[in-house]
Each structure stands twice: as C-alpha cells, then as structure tokens.
Coordinates of N, CA and C in Angstrom, one line a residue:
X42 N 7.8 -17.0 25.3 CA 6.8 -16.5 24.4 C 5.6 -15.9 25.1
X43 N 5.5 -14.5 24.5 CA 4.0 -14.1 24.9 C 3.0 -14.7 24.7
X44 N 1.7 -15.1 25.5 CA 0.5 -16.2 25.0 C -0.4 -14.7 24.0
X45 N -1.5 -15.6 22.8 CA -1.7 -14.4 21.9 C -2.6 -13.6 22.8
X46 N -3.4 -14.5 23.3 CA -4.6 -13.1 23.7 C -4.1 -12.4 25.1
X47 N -2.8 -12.2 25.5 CA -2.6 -11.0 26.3 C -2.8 -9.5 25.5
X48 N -3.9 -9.0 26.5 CA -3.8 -7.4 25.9 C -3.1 -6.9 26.0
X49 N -2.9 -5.9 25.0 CA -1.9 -4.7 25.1 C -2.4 -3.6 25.5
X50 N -1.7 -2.5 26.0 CA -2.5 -1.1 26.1 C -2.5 -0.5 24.5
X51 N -3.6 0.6 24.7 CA -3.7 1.4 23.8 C -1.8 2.0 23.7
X52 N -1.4 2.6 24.1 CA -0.7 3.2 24.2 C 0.6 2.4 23.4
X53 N 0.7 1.1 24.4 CA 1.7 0.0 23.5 C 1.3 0.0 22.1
X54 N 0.5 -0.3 21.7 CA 0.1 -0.3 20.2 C 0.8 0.8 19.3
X55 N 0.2 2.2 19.8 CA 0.7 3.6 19.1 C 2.3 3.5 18.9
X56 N 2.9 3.2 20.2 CA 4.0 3.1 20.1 C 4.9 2.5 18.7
X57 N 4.3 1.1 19.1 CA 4.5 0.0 17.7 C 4.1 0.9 16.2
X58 N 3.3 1.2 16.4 CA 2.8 2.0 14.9 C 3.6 3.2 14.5
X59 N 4.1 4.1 15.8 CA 5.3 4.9 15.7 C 6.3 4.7 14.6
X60 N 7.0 3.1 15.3 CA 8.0 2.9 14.7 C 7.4 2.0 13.7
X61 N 6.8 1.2 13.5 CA 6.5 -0.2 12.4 C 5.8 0.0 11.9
X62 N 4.5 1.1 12.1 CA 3.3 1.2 10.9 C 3.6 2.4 10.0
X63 N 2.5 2.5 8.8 CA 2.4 3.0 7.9 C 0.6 3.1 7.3
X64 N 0.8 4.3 7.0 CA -0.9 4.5 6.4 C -0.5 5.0 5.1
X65 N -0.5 4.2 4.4 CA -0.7 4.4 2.8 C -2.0 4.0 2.1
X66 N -1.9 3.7 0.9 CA -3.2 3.2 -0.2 C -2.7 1.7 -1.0
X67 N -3.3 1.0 -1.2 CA -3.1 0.0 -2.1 C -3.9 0.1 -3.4
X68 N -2.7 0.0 -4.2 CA -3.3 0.6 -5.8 C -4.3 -1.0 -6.4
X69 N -5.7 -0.4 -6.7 CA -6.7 -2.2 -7.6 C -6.6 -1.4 -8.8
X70 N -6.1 -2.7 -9.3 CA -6.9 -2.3 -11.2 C -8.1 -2.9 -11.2
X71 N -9.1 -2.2 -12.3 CA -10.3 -3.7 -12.7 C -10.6 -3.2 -14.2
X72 N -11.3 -4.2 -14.6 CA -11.4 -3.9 -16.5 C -12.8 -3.4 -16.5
X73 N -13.1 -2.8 -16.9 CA -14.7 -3.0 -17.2 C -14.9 -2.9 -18.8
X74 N -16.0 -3.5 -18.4 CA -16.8 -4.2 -20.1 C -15.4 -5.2 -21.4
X75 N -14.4 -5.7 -20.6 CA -13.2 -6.4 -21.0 C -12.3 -5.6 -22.0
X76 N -12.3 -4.4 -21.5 CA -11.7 -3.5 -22.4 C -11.0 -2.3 -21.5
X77 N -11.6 -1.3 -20.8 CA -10.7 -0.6 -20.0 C -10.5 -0.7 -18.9
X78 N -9.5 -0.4 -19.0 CA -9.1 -0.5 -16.8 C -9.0 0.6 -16.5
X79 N -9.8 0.6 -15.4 CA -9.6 1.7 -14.3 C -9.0 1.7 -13.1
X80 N -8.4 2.2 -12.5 CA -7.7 2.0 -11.3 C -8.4 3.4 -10.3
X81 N -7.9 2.5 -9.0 CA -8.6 3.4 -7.5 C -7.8 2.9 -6.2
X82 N -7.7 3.6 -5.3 CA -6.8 3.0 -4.3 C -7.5 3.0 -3.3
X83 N -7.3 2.3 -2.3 CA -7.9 2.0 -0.9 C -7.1 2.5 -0.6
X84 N -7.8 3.0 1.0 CA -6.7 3.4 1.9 C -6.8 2.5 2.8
X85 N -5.5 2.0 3.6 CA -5.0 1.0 4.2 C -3.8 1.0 5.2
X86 N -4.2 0.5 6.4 CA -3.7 0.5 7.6 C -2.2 -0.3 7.3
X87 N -0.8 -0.5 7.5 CA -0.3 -1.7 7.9 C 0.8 -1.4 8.7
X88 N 0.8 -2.8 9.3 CA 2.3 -2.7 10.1 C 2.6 -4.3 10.1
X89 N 3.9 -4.0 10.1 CA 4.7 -5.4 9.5 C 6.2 -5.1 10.2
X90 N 6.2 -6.6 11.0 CA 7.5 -6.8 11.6 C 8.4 -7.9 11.0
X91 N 9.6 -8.3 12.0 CA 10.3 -9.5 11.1 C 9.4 -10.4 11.9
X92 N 9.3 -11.8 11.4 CA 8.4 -12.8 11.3 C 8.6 -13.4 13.0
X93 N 10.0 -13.1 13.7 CA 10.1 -13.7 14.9 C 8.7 -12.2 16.1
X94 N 8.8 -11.5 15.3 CA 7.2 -10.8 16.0 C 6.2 -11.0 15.9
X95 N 6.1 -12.1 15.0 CA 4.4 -12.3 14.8 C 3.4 -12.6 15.5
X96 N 4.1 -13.0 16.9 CA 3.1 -13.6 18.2 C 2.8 -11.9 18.5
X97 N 3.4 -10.8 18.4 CA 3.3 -9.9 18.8 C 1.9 -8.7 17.5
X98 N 2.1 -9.1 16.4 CA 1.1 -8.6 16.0 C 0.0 -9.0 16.1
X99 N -0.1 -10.6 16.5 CA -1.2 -11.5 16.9 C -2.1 -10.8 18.0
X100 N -0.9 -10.3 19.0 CA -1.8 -10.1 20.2 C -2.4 -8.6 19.5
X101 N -1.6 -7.5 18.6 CA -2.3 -6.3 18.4 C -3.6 -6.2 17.4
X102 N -3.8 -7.8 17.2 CA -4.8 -8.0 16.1 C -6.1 -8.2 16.9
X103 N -5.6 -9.1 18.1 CA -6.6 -9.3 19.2 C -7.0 -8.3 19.9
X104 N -6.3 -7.8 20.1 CA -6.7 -6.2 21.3 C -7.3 -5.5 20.7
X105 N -7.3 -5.1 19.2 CA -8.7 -4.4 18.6 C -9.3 -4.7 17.7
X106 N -9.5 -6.1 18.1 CA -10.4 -7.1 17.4 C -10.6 -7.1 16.3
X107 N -9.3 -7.1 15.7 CA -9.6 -6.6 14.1 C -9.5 -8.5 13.3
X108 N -10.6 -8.5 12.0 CA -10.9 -9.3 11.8 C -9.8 -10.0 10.7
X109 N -8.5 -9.3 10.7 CA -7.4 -9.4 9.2 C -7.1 -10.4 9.2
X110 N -6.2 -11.2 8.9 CA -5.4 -12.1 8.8 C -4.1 -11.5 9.1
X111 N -3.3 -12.6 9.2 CA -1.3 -11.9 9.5 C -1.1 -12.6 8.4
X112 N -0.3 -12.1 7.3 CA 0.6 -13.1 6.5 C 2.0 -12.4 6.5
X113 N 3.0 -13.5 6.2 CA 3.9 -13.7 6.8 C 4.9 -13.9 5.5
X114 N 6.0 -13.5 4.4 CA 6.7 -13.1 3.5 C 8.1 -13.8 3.9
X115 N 8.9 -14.7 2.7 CA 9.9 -15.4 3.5 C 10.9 -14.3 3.2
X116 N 11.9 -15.0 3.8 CA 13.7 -14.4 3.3 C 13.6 -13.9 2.5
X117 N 14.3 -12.7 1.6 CA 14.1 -12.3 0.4 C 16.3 -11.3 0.4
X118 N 16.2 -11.6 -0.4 CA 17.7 -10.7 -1.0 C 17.5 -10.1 -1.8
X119 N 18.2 -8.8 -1.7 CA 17.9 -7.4 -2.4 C 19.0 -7.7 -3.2
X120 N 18.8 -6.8 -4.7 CA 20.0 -6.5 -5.6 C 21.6 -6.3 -5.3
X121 N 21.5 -5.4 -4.5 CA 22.5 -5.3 -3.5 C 23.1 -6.2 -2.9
X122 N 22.2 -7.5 -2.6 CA 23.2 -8.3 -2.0 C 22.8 -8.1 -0.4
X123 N 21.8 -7.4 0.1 CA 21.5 -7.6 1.1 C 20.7 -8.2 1.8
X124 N 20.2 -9.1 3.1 CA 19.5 -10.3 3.2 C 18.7 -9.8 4.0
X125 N 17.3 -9.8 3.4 CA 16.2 -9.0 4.8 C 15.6 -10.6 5.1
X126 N 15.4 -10.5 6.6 CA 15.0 -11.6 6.9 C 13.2 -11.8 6.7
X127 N 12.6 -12.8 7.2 CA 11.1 -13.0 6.8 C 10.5 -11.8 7.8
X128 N 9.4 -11.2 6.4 CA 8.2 -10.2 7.6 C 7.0 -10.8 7.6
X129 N 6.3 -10.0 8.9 CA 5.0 -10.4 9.3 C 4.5 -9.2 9.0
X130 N 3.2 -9.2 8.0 CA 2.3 -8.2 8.0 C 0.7 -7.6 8.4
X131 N 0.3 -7.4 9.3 CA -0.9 -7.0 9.6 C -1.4 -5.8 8.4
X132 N -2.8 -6.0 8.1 CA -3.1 -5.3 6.8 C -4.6 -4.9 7.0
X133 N -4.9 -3.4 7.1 CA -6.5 -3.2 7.5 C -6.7 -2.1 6.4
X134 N -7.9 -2.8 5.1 CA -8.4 -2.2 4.3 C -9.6 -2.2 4.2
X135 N -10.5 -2.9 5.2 CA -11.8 -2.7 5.4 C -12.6 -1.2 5.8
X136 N -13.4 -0.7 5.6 CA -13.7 0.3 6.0 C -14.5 0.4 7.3
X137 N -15.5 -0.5 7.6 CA -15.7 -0.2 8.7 C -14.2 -0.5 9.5
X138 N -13.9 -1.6 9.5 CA -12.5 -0.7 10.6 C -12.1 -0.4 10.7
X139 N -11.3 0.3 9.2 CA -10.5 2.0 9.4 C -11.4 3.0 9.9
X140 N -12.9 3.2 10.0 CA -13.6 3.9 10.3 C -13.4 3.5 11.9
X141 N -14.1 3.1 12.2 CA -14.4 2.4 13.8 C -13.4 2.2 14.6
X142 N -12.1 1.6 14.2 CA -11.1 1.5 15.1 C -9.8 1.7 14.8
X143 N -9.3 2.1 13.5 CA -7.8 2.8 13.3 C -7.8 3.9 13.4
X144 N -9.3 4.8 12.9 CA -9.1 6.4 12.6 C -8.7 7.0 14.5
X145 N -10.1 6.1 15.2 CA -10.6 6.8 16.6 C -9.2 6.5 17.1
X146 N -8.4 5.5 17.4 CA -7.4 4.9 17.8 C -5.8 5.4 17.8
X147 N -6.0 6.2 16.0 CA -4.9 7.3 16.5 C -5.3 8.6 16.1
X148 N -6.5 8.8 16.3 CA -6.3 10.3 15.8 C -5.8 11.3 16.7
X149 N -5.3 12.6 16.4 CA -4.6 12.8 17.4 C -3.8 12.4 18.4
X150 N -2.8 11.2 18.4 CA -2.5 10.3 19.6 C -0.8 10.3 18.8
X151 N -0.7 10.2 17.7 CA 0.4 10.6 17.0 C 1.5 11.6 17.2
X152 N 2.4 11.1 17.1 CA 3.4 12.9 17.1 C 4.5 12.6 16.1
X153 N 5.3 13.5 15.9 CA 5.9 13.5 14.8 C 5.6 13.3 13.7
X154 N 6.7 12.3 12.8 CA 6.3 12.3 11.1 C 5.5 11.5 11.5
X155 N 4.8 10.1 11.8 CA 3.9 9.5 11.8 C 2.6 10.1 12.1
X156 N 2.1 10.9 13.0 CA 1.5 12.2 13.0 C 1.1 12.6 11.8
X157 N 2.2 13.7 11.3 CA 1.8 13.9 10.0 C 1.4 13.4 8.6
X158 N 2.2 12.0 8.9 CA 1.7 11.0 7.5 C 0.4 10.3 7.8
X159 N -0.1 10.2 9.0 CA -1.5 10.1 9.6 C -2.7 11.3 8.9
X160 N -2.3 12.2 9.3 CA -3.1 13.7 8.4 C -3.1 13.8 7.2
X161 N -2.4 13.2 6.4 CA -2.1 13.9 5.0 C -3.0 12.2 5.0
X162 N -2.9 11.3 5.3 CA -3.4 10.1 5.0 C -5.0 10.4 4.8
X163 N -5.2 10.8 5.8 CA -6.7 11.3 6.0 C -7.0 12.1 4.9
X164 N -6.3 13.6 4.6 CA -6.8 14.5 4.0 C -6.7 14.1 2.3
X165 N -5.7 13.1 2.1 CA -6.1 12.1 0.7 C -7.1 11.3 0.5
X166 N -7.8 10.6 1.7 CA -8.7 10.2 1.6 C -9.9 11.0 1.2
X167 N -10.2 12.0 1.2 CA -11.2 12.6 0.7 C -10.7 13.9 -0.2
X168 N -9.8 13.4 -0.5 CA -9.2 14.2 -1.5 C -9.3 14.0 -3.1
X169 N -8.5 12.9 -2.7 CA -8.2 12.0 -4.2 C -9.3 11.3 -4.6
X170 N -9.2 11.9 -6.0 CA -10.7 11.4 -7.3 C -10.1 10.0 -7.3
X171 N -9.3 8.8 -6.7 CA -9.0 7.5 -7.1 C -9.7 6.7 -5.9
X172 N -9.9 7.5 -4.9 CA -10.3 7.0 -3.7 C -11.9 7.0 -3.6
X173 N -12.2 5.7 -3.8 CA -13.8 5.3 -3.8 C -14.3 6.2 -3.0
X174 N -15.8 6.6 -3.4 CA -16.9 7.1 -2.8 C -17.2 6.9 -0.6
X175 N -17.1 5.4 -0.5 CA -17.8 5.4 0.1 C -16.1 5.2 1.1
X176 N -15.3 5.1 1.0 CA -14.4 5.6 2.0 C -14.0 6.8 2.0
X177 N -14.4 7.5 1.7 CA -14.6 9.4 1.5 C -15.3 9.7 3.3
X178 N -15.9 8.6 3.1 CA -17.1 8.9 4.6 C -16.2 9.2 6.0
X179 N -14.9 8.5 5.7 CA -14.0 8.9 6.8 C -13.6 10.0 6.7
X180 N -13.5 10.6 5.6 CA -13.3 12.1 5.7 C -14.0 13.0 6.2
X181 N -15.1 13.0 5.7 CA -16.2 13.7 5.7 C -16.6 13.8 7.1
X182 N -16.6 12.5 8.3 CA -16.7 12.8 9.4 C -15.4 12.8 10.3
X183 N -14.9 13.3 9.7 CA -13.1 13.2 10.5 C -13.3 15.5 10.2
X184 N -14.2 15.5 9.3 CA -13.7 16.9 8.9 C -15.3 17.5 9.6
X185 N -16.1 17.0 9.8 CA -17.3 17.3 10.8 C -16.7 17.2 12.2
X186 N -16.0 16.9 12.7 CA -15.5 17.1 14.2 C -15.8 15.4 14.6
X187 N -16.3 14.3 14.2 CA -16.7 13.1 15.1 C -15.8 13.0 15.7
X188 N -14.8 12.8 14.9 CA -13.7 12.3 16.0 C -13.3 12.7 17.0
X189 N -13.4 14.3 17.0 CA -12.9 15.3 18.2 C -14.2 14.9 18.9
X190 N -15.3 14.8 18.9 CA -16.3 14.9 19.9 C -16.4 13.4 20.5
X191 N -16.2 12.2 19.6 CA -16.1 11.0 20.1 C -14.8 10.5 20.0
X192 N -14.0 10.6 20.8 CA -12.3 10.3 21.1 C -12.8 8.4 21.6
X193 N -11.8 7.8 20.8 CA -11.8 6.4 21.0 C -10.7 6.0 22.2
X194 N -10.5 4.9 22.1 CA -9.5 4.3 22.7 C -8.4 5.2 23.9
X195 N -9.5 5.5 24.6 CA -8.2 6.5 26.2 C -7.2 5.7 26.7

C-alpha cells in the first residue's frame, strides 16, 4: 500500500480525472416561506473509484489540499443483475476551491471529451439562471482571461 501523504504529480492527477472524473452540478431544493421550492445547482468537481482505491484518492485529496471528505458507497446490484462493487468518492462543491484549485488545475490541461465536458462545464456555469450568483464568479474570471494570465499547477 501507498502511504497517504505521497504526492502525486500534477500530471498523475489529470490523468486520473481523464479516466475517473466528472464535472457536473448537484441539483438542492429548498422551500422558502414553507410553501415553495426552488431549486439551483452547484457546480461540482467529482471523481470516484472502486473502494480498493481509496488510499489513492486520499493521496489526490492531499496533494491539493483540498478540505473534502472521501465517502465511500457499499456493494450495490443493478436491476439487471449486475454487481458493481463498493465506490470511493471525492466530491468538491465549495467555491473557493473550484475557484482556486480545480479550475487553475485543469484548465486547458484536458484533451478530448473530458476537455470538452470541462468547457461546457464552465460555460454553464455562468450560463444557467439555476446556478447561484456568486459561483458565476468563476465564470466571469475564466471569461476575463485570469486563468490564461495566471496558469496554476505546471
């Protein structure tokens, strides 16, 4: 077994994200005044392996210091009859750290579909009327150039 706090390279990470991550949104409802709900989505980092990798998202939780938790989902059987074994999930819906260290981390650094589900991720983000105000801000300086002028993680 890997010990957790070996770093990884930048590079090792992307890779992993290649194949195991995902930039989607997580849909919240909330009621207001105990009568209507409104709904809005976060946008949100994750990458999730089977549970015998979990030492391994440990260490990519360490290497960019991100403050998440890992939780970890048992055995489950599909309709079908097929047996996915237990996953481990790393999960970043905070904003300073999608700001600060997932955006700088891959922007540009992507290729292929991941790549492009990276851009479109972005360009929803200050797109979509569901997506709170103040994570718009990644937009807004993702579409000012910051990122091209301050490139993170070489």
């Amino acid at each position: 077994m890997i010990p957790d706090n070996e770093k990884l390279s930048y590079e090792y990470i992307r890779g992993l994200v290649e194949g195991e991550g995902c930039f989607t949104f997580c849909s919240v409802k909330r009621r207001k005044d105990d009568i209507e709900e409104f709904r809005f989505i976060i946008p949100t980092f994750v990458i999730g392996m089977h549970e015998r990798d979990t030492n391994l998202l440990i260490m990519v939780k360490n290497t960019l210091k991100l403050r998440n938790k890992i939780n970890t989902y048992p055995p489950r059987e599909r309709k079908d009859g097929y047996k996915r074994g237990a996953m481990s999930h790393l999960v970043v819906r905070d904003l300073g750290q999608l700001k600060n260290i997932i955006v700088p981390l891959f922007y540009k650094k992507l290729k292929g579909n991941k790549g492009r589900q990276f851009e479109q991720w972005l360009e929803k983000i200050g797109n979509d009327p569901a997506v709170p105000d103040s994570y718009k801000f990644i937009y807004k300086i993702y579409k000012a150039g910051f990122y091209d002028r301050n490139p993170g993680f070489e």
